[in-house]
Amino acid sequence: MKSYQIITFGCQMNEHDSEVISGMLTQRGYTETEQNPDIVIINTCSIRENADKRFFGTLGQLKKVKIANPDFAVCVCGCMMQQEHITKKLRQSYPWVDVVFGTHNIHEFPDMLEEMFERRAAEGEWTVKQVRSSKEFRVDRIYEDRDEIVEGLPAKRLFGHKSFVNIMYGCNNFCTYCIVPYTRGREKSRHPEDILDEVRGLAADGVKEVTLLGQNVNSYRGKSKADGKTWDFTDLIYALNELEGLERIRFMTSHPKDLSDRLIEAFGKCEKLCNYIHRPVQSGSSSVLKRMNRKYTREQYLELVRKLRETVPGIAISTDIIVGFPGETEEEFEETLSLAKEVCYDSAFTFLYSPRQGTPAAEYEDQIPEEVKHERFNRLVDIMNEGSKSRNAAYVGRVCRVLVDGPDKKESGILNGRTEEFKLVDFEGPEELVGQIINVKITSSNTFSLRGEIVND
Ligand code: 5AD
Ligand code: SF4
């Protein structure tokens, strides 16, 4: 049977899609390898320009492999395939790609792959000349959007003890900088029973922690199969909290505009819900937020932070921020700096604004010069790092419950794990502890991680 390798760009959603692709291929008897695979699948991301560039760079390298061995199969999928200008470019410059599919038909991929091999067998393997001169992909199918959610697909998990679970797909928010609503389609929520069954199955399989995934999980609206009633995200959390064997629940991403009081309350009431929330603010300036179509102001965001910290003491908060959105003035940027100082985030992902073809902001005339973006970016990162450092320093001396993920990649004898607040902790210990939740006393801290030692219960 043939072997495959998946190269994944982008977010957790893509990572999870790749786990599903891997699960389906394994079920059909293909084996995963990193050494000379027969098939390479590239799962692409469109969020920023550098993801596009890396994709085309990878494809350029794969062309050399294909020319050396026309049997080799290259399959491409993910967000970039949902953009017409990208598939047009692929068709023009990379027509030797074998299979092309989008974000709405991952489940069709194993059949498309077999169809491609059958066509090859019927048409004969391509010669090097044909690879160079081909005019079309062997098999391609992309859907603009789809209402149905395909259930029951297998997923090959990266870890035995933790797993991602998609609860919804797509996004309806249309933030003016963002390509996701165009590449992932409109919001669609899974039935709560399907989610509960999946998590029950995972827990029975030894999974202790699930991360519920969606572009905007707070707007989850799942219709119950039993009585047709609609569940919101908090209903789902309460139900998951009751599942035996499951110990931790996380979620991402949540949009500040939809964070309900009931959800904030659930942190105190659901012992499995981890004290951590990712709340992308994007900008600290109400005027920029308005141009971004974020539907909240600086003041409303800060009020939510206050409420979260008051109701859930010790909650860790992380964020995403975009620097250099079109028209961002120095004053507006300084409002982002002051918000960052005021909130003092546990961690942050900071991005240079990247114009995405097809989004409104890409058309705005007052684009910010790259050097200004970089200069602002560096100033922001310094403040963010100071915040993370001081939040982490407060953990020294505390005993944390840590779910052990695995051995450290660099230091032998050292294990890594995560606290409830999603803090990365390094400590000495035997590998048998992987997958267990243990007590670790924090002995020192730095900007991005904590160091500790195991203590007995
Ligand atoms: N440019 C820069 N960053 C972006 N993000 C989304 N679109 C863009 C863009 N065009 C960031 C946002 C989002 C995160 C996943 O990526 O901060 O929260
Ligand atoms: Fe993009 Fe905004 Fe939707 Fe997040 S909420 S995926 S930033 S459009």
Coordinates of C-alpha atoms and ligand atoms in Angstrom, one line a residue:
M1 CA 0.0 0.0 0.0
K2 CA 1.1 3.6 -0.6
S3 CA 2.6 5.9 2.0
Y4 CA 1.7 9.6 2.6
Q5 CA 2.9 12.7 4.3
I6 CA 0.7 15.7 5.3
I7 CA 2.2 19.2 5.4
T8 CA 0.0 21.5 7.4
F9 CA 0.0 25.3 7.5
G10 CA -2.1 27.5 9.7
C11 CA -4.4 27.2 12.7
Q12 CA -5.7 24.4 14.9
M13 CA -8.7 24.0 12.6
N14 CA -6.3 23.0 9.8
E15 CA -4.3 20.8 12.2
H16 CA -7.5 19.0 13.1
D17 CA -8.5 18.7 9.4
S18 CA -5.2 17.1 8.8
E19 CA -5.8 14.6 11.6
V20 CA -9.1 13.7 9.9
I21 CA -7.3 13.3 6.5
S22 CA -4.8 11.1 8.2
G23 CA -7.5 9.1 10.0
M24 CA -9.3 8.4 6.7
L25 CA -6.2 7.4 4.9
T26 CA -5.1 5.1 7.7
Q27 CA -8.6 3.5 7.6
R28 CA -8.0 2.8 3.8
G29 CA -4.6 1.2 4.5
Y30 CA -2.2 4.0 3.6
T31 CA 0.7 4.5 6.0
E32 CA 2.1 7.7 7.2
T33 CA 5.8 8.5 6.7
E34 CA 8.2 11.3 6.6
Q35 CA 10.7 9.4 4.4
N36 CA 10.1 9.5 0.6
P37 CA 6.3 9.3 0.7
D38 CA 4.4 8.2 -2.4
I39 CA 1.8 10.9 -1.7
V40 CA 2.2 14.4 -0.3
I41 CA -0.8 16.4 0.9
I42 CA -0.4 20.1 1.6
N43 CA -3.1 21.6 3.8
T44 CA -2.9 25.3 3.1
C45 CA -3.7 28.5 5.1
S46 CA -4.8 31.9 3.7
I47 CA -4.8 34.0 6.8
R48 CA -1.7 36.0 6.0
E49 CA 0.5 36.5 3.0
N50 CA 3.5 34.5 4.4
A51 CA 1.4 31.4 4.5
D52 CA 0.7 31.8 0.8
K53 CA 4.4 32.2 0.1
R54 CA 5.4 29.2 2.1
F55 CA 2.8 27.1 0.2
F56 CA 4.1 28.1 -3.2
G57 CA 7.7 27.6 -2.0
T58 CA 6.9 24.0 -0.9
L59 CA 5.1 23.3 -4.2
G60 CA 8.2 24.5 -6.1
Q61 CA 10.3 22.0 -4.2
L62 CA 7.8 19.2 -4.8
K63 CA 7.9 19.8 -8.5
K64 CA 11.5 18.7 -8.5
V65 CA 10.5 15.4 -6.8
K66 CA 7.7 15.0 -9.3
I67 CA 9.9 15.5 -12.3
A68 CA 12.4 12.9 -10.9
N69 CA 9.5 10.5 -10.2
P70 CA 6.2 11.1 -12.1
D71 CA 4.5 8.4 -9.9
F72 CA 4.8 10.7 -7.0
A73 CA 1.4 12.3 -6.1
V74 CA 0.9 15.8 -4.9
C75 CA -2.5 16.7 -3.4
V76 CA -3.4 20.2 -2.2
C77 CA -6.3 21.3 0.0
G78 CA -7.4 23.8 2.7
C79 CA -8.3 27.5 2.8
M80 CA -6.2 28.6 -0.2
M81 CA -8.2 26.3 -2.5
Q82 CA -11.3 28.2 -1.7
Q83 CA -9.9 31.3 -3.4
E84 CA -10.4 31.5 -7.1
H85 CA -7.3 33.6 -7.8
I86 CA -5.2 30.9 -6.2
T87 CA -6.7 27.9 -8.1
K88 CA -6.3 30.0 -11.2
K89 CA -2.6 30.5 -10.4
L90 CA -2.3 26.8 -9.6
R91 CA -3.9 25.8 -12.9
Q92 CA -1.6 28.1 -14.8
S93 CA 1.7 27.4 -13.1
Y94 CA 1.3 24.1 -11.3
P95 CA -1.1 22.0 -13.4
W96 CA 0.9 18.8 -12.6
V97 CA -0.8 18.8 -9.1
D98 CA -2.7 15.5 -8.9
V99 CA -5.7 16.2 -6.6
V100 CA -7.2 19.5 -5.5
F101 CA -10.0 19.8 -2.9
G102 CA -11.4 22.4 -0.6
T103 CA -12.4 22.9 3.0
H104 CA -16.0 21.6 2.5
N105 CA -15.2 18.2 1.0
I106 CA -12.4 16.7 3.0
H107 CA -14.5 13.6 3.4
E108 CA -14.3 13.0 -0.4
F109 CA -10.5 13.0 -0.5
P110 CA -9.9 9.2 -0.2
D111 CA -12.3 8.6 -3.1
M112 CA -10.7 11.4 -5.1
L113 CA -7.3 9.9 -4.5
E114 CA -8.4 6.5 -5.7
E115 CA -10.1 8.1 -8.7
M116 CA -6.8 9.8 -9.5
F117 CA -4.9 6.5 -9.3
E118 CA -7.5 4.8 -11.5
R119 CA -7.2 7.5 -14.1
R120 CA -3.4 7.2 -14.0
A121 CA -3.7 3.5 -14.5
A122 CA -6.1 4.0 -17.4
E123 CA -4.2 6.9 -19.0
G124 CA -0.8 5.6 -18.2
E125 CA 1.8 7.2 -15.9
W126 CA 2.9 10.7 -16.9
T127 CA 6.2 11.0 -18.5
V128 CA 8.5 13.9 -17.4
K129 CA 7.4 15.7 -20.5
Q130 CA 3.8 15.4 -19.6
V131 CA 4.4 16.6 -16.0
R132 CA 6.1 19.7 -17.5
S133 CA 3.4 20.3 -20.1
S134 CA 0.2 19.2 -18.3
K135 CA -2.7 21.5 -18.6
E136 CA -5.0 20.4 -15.8
F137 CA -5.1 18.6 -12.5
R138 CA -6.0 14.9 -12.6
V139 CA -8.9 15.3 -10.1
D140 CA -10.3 18.4 -8.6
R141 CA -13.4 19.2 -6.7
I142 CA -14.1 22.4 -4.7
Y143 CA -17.5 23.6 -3.2
E144 CA -18.2 27.2 -2.4
D145 CA -20.0 26.3 0.8
R146 CA -22.1 23.4 2.0
D147 CA -24.9 23.1 4.6
E148 CA -24.3 19.6 5.6
I149 CA -21.8 18.5 8.3
V150 CA -20.4 15.1 7.7
E151 CA -20.2 13.1 10.9
G152 CA -18.3 10.0 12.0
L153 CA -15.0 10.7 10.2
P154 CA -12.0 9.0 11.8
A155 CA -9.2 11.2 13.1
K156 CA -5.7 10.2 13.8
R157 CA -4.7 12.0 17.0
L158 CA -1.4 13.5 17.7
F159 CA -1.7 12.8 21.5
G160 CA -3.3 10.0 23.4
H161 CA -4.4 12.2 26.2
K162 CA -5.8 15.3 24.5
S163 CA -7.8 16.0 21.5
F164 CA -9.4 18.8 19.4
V165 CA -13.1 18.6 18.8
N166 CA -14.8 20.8 16.2
I167 CA -18.1 22.0 17.4
M168 CA -18.9 24.4 14.5
Y169 CA -17.5 25.4 11.2
G170 CA -17.3 28.7 9.3
C171 CA -17.8 32.3 10.4
N172 CA -20.5 35.0 9.9
N173 CA -18.6 37.9 11.3
F174 CA -16.8 39.4 8.3
C175 CA -14.1 41.3 10.1
T176 CA -12.9 43.5 7.3
Y177 CA -9.3 42.2 7.3
C178 CA -10.2 38.5 7.5
I179 CA -10.4 35.9 4.7
V180 CA -11.9 33.1 6.9
P181 CA -15.6 33.8 6.1
Y182 CA -14.8 33.4 2.4
T183 CA -12.6 30.2 2.8
R184 CA -14.6 28.4 5.5
G185 CA -18.2 29.6 4.6
R186 CA -21.1 30.4 6.9
E187 CA -21.4 29.3 10.5
K188 CA -22.7 25.7 10.9
S189 CA -23.0 24.1 14.3
R190 CA -22.9 20.4 15.0
H191 CA -25.7 18.7 16.8
P192 CA -24.9 18.6 20.6
E193 CA -25.5 14.8 20.7
D194 CA -22.9 14.3 18.0
I195 CA -20.4 16.3 20.0
L196 CA -21.2 14.6 23.2
D197 CA -20.9 11.2 21.6
E198 CA -17.5 12.1 20.1
V199 CA -16.2 13.4 23.4
R200 CA -17.6 10.3 25.3
G201 CA -15.8 8.1 22.8
L202 CA -12.5 10.1 23.3
A203 CA -12.8 9.9 27.1
A204 CA -13.4 6.1 26.9
D205 CA -10.2 6.0 24.8
G206 CA -8.1 7.8 27.5
V207 CA -8.5 11.4 26.4
K208 CA -8.4 13.7 29.4
E209 CA -8.6 17.1 27.7
V210 CA -10.6 18.3 24.8
T211 CA -10.3 21.7 23.1
L212 CA -13.5 22.7 21.5
L213 CA -12.8 24.3 18.1
G214 CA -14.6 26.9 16.1
Q215 CA -13.9 30.3 14.6
N216 CA -16.3 31.8 17.1
V217 CA -17.4 29.1 19.6
N218 CA -19.5 31.6 21.5
S219 CA -22.0 31.8 18.7
Y220 CA -22.5 28.0 18.7
R221 CA -26.2 27.2 18.2
G222 CA -26.6 23.4 18.0
K223 CA -30.0 21.8 17.3
S224 CA -30.7 18.9 19.6
K225 CA -31.7 15.7 17.7
A226 CA -33.8 14.6 20.6
D227 CA -36.3 17.6 20.9
G228 CA -35.2 20.1 18.3
K229 CA -34.3 22.6 21.0
T230 CA -31.3 24.9 20.4
W231 CA -28.3 24.6 22.7
D232 CA -25.9 27.5 23.1
F233 CA -22.2 27.2 23.9
T234 CA -22.8 27.3 27.7
D235 CA -25.4 24.5 27.5
L236 CA -22.7 22.5 25.8
I237 CA -20.1 23.2 28.4
Y238 CA -22.4 22.2 31.2
A239 CA -23.2 18.9 29.5
L240 CA -19.6 18.1 28.7
N241 CA -18.7 18.9 32.3
E242 CA -20.8 15.8 33.3
L243 CA -18.9 13.4 31.1
E244 CA -17.1 10.7 33.0
G245 CA -13.4 10.3 32.4
L246 CA -13.0 13.7 30.8
E247 CA -11.0 16.0 33.1
R248 CA -10.4 19.2 31.2
I249 CA -12.3 21.4 28.7
R250 CA -10.8 24.2 26.7
F251 CA -12.1 26.2 23.8
M252 CA -11.0 28.5 21.1
T253 CA -11.7 31.0 19.6
S254 CA -14.2 33.3 21.3
H255 CA -15.3 36.6 19.9
P256 CA -15.5 39.3 22.6
K257 CA -18.8 40.5 21.3
D258 CA -20.5 37.2 22.1
L259 CA -19.1 36.4 25.6
S260 CA -22.2 35.9 27.8
D261 CA -22.5 36.3 31.5
R262 CA -23.7 32.7 31.7
L263 CA -20.5 31.5 30.2
I264 CA -18.4 33.6 32.6
E265 CA -20.4 32.1 35.4
A266 CA -19.8 28.6 34.0
F267 CA -16.0 29.0 34.7
G268 CA -16.9 29.0 38.4
K269 CA -19.4 26.2 38.2
C270 CA -17.9 23.7 35.8
E271 CA -14.8 22.3 37.5
K272 CA -13.5 20.8 34.2
L273 CA -13.6 24.1 32.4
C274 CA -10.0 25.4 32.5
N275 CA -9.3 28.9 33.8
Y276 CA -8.1 30.2 30.5
I277 CA -9.6 32.2 27.7
H278 CA -8.3 33.4 24.3
R279 CA -10.0 36.7 23.5
P280 CA -8.6 38.3 20.4
V281 CA -8.9 42.1 20.9
Q282 CA -7.2 42.9 17.5
S283 CA -6.8 46.6 18.4
G284 CA -7.1 48.9 21.5
S285 CA -8.6 51.7 19.5
S286 CA -12.4 52.0 19.2
S287 CA -12.1 53.7 15.8
V288 CA -9.9 51.0 14.4
L289 CA -12.2 48.3 15.9
K290 CA -15.0 50.0 14.1
R291 CA -13.2 49.9 10.8
M292 CA -12.3 46.3 11.5
N293 CA -16.1 45.6 12.0
R294 CA -15.4 44.0 15.3
K295 CA -18.7 45.2 16.9
Y296 CA -17.3 46.2 20.3
T297 CA -15.4 49.2 21.7
R298 CA -12.2 49.4 23.7
E299 CA -14.4 50.2 26.8
Q300 CA -16.7 47.2 26.3
Y301 CA -13.7 44.9 25.9
L302 CA -12.0 46.3 29.0
E303 CA -15.3 45.9 30.9
L304 CA -15.5 42.2 29.9
V305 CA -11.9 41.7 31.1
R306 CA -12.8 43.3 34.4
K307 CA -15.9 41.1 34.8
L308 CA -13.9 37.9 33.8
R309 CA -11.1 38.6 36.4
E310 CA -13.6 39.5 39.1
T311 CA -15.8 36.4 38.5
V312 CA -13.0 34.0 37.7
P313 CA -10.0 34.8 39.9
G314 CA -6.7 33.7 38.4
I315 CA -8.1 33.3 34.9
A316 CA -5.4 33.5 32.2
I317 CA -6.2 35.7 29.2
S318 CA -4.5 35.6 25.9
T319 CA -5.1 37.6 22.7
D320 CA -4.5 38.3 19.1
I321 CA -3.5 41.8 17.9
I322 CA -3.1 43.1 14.4
V323 CA -0.6 46.0 13.9
G324 CA -0.8 48.4 11.0
F325 CA -4.4 48.0 10.0
P326 CA -5.1 50.4 7.1
G327 CA -5.3 54.0 8.4
E328 CA -4.0 53.2 11.9
T329 CA -2.5 56.4 13.2
E330 CA 0.2 56.7 15.8
E331 CA -2.4 57.7 18.4
E332 CA -4.6 54.8 17.6
F333 CA -1.6 52.4 17.8
E334 CA -0.7 54.0 21.2
E335 CA -4.2 53.0 22.4
T336 CA -3.4 49.4 21.6
L337 CA -0.2 49.8 23.6
S338 CA -2.1 51.2 26.6
L339 CA -4.7 48.5 26.4
A340 CA -2.0 45.9 26.4
K341 CA -0.5 47.5 29.5
E342 CA -3.8 47.8 31.2
V343 CA -4.9 44.2 30.6
C344 CA -1.5 42.6 31.1
Y345 CA -2.1 39.5 29.0
D346 CA -0.7 36.1 29.9
S347 CA 0.3 35.7 26.3
A348 CA -0.4 37.2 22.9
F349 CA -0.1 36.5 19.2
T350 CA 0.8 39.7 17.4
F351 CA 0.5 40.0 13.6
L352 CA 1.5 42.5 11.0
Y353 CA -1.6 43.4 9.0
S354 CA -1.5 41.5 5.7
P355 CA -3.9 42.6 2.9
R356 CA -6.0 39.6 1.8
Q357 CA -7.5 39.8 -1.7
G358 CA -11.3 39.8 -1.6
T359 CA -11.6 41.4 1.9
P360 CA -12.8 45.0 2.3
A361 CA -9.7 46.2 4.2
A362 CA -7.4 45.2 1.3
E363 CA -9.1 47.8 -0.8
Y364 CA -8.7 50.6 1.8
E365 CA -6.4 53.3 0.4
D366 CA -4.5 54.3 3.5
Q367 CA -2.3 51.1 3.8
I368 CA 0.5 51.5 6.3
P369 CA 4.1 51.2 5.1
E370 CA 5.9 48.0 6.0
E371 CA 8.6 49.8 8.0
V372 CA 6.0 51.5 10.2
K373 CA 4.2 48.2 10.8
H374 CA 7.5 46.6 11.8
E375 CA 8.4 49.4 14.1
R376 CA 5.0 49.4 15.8
F377 CA 5.1 45.6 16.0
N378 CA 8.4 45.6 17.9
R379 CA 7.1 48.2 20.4
L380 CA 4.0 46.1 21.0
V381 CA 5.9 42.8 21.4
D382 CA 8.1 44.4 24.1
I383 CA 5.0 45.4 26.1
M384 CA 3.3 42.0 25.6
N385 CA 6.5 40.2 26.7
E386 CA 6.7 42.3 29.8
G387 CA 3.1 41.4 30.6
S388 CA 3.7 37.7 30.1
K389 CA 6.8 37.8 32.2
S390 CA 5.1 39.5 35.2
R391 CA 2.0 37.2 34.9
N392 CA 4.3 34.1 34.9
A393 CA 6.4 35.4 37.8
A394 CA 3.3 35.3 40.0
Y395 CA 3.2 31.5 39.6
V396 CA 6.5 31.0 41.5
G397 CA 5.9 29.1 44.7
R398 CA 2.5 27.8 43.6
V399 CA 1.5 24.2 43.1
C400 CA -0.2 23.7 39.8
R401 CA -2.1 20.7 38.3
V402 CA -0.2 19.9 35.1
L403 CA -1.2 17.6 32.3
V404 CA 2.0 16.0 31.1
D405 CA 2.4 16.2 27.3
G406 CA 5.7 14.6 26.6
P407 CA 9.5 14.8 26.8
D408 CA 11.1 18.1 26.1
K409 CA 12.5 18.3 22.6
K410 CA 15.8 19.8 23.6
E411 CA 16.6 18.8 27.2
S412 CA 16.8 15.1 28.0
G413 CA 15.1 13.9 31.3
I414 CA 12.8 17.0 31.2
L415 CA 9.1 16.8 30.6
N416 CA 6.7 19.5 29.3
G417 CA 3.1 19.9 30.4
R418 CA 0.4 22.6 30.7
T419 CA -1.3 24.0 33.7
E420 CA -5.0 24.7 33.7
E421 CA -4.2 28.2 32.7
F422 CA -2.4 26.8 29.6
K423 CA 1.0 27.8 31.0
L424 CA 3.8 25.7 29.6
V425 CA 5.8 24.0 32.5
D426 CA 9.2 22.2 32.3
F427 CA 10.1 19.8 35.0
E428 CA 12.2 16.7 35.6
G429 CA 10.4 13.4 35.5
P430 CA 10.0 9.9 34.0
E431 CA 8.2 9.5 30.7
E432 CA 5.6 7.2 32.3
L433 CA 4.0 10.3 33.5
V434 CA 3.0 11.4 30.0
G435 CA -0.8 11.7 29.8
Q436 CA -1.2 12.1 33.6
I437 CA -2.3 15.1 35.6
I438 CA 0.2 15.7 38.4
N439 CA 1.2 18.4 40.9
V440 CA 4.1 20.5 40.0
K441 CA 5.5 23.2 42.3
I442 CA 6.7 26.2 40.2
T443 CA 10.3 27.1 41.1
S444 CA 11.1 29.8 38.5
S445 CA 9.5 31.6 35.5
N446 CA 10.4 33.4 32.4
T447 CA 8.4 35.1 29.6
F448 CA 7.1 32.0 27.8
S449 CA 7.3 29.2 30.3
L450 CA 7.6 28.1 33.9
R451 CA 10.0 25.7 35.5
G452 CA 9.0 23.4 38.4
E453 CA 9.4 20.2 40.3
I454 CA 7.0 17.4 40.9
V455 CA 5.4 17.3 44.3
N456 CA 3.3 14.5 45.8
D457 CA -0.5 14.9 46.0
Ligands
5AD1 N1 -3.6 40.2 8.6 C1 -3.0 40.0 9.8 N2 -3.5 39.2 10.8 C2 -4.7 38.6 10.5 N3 -5.5 37.8 11.3 C3 -6.6 37.5 10.6 N4 -6.5 38.1 9.4 C4 -5.4 38.8 9.3 C5 -4.8 39.7 8.4 N5 -5.3 39.9 7.2 C6 -5.1 37.4 12.6 C7 -6.2 37.9 13.6 C8 -6.9 36.6 14.0 C9 -5.7 35.6 13.9 C10 -6.1 34.2 13.8 O1 -5.1 36.0 12.7 O2 -5.5 38.4 14.8 O3 -7.4 36.6 15.3
SF4_2 FE1 -12.0 36.2 10.9 FE2 -13.4 37.8 12.4 FE3 -14.4 35.4 11.8 FE4 -12.4 35.6 13.5 S1 -14.4 36.4 13.8 S2 -12.6 34.2 11.7 S3 -11.2 37.3 12.7 S4 -14.0 37.1 10.4

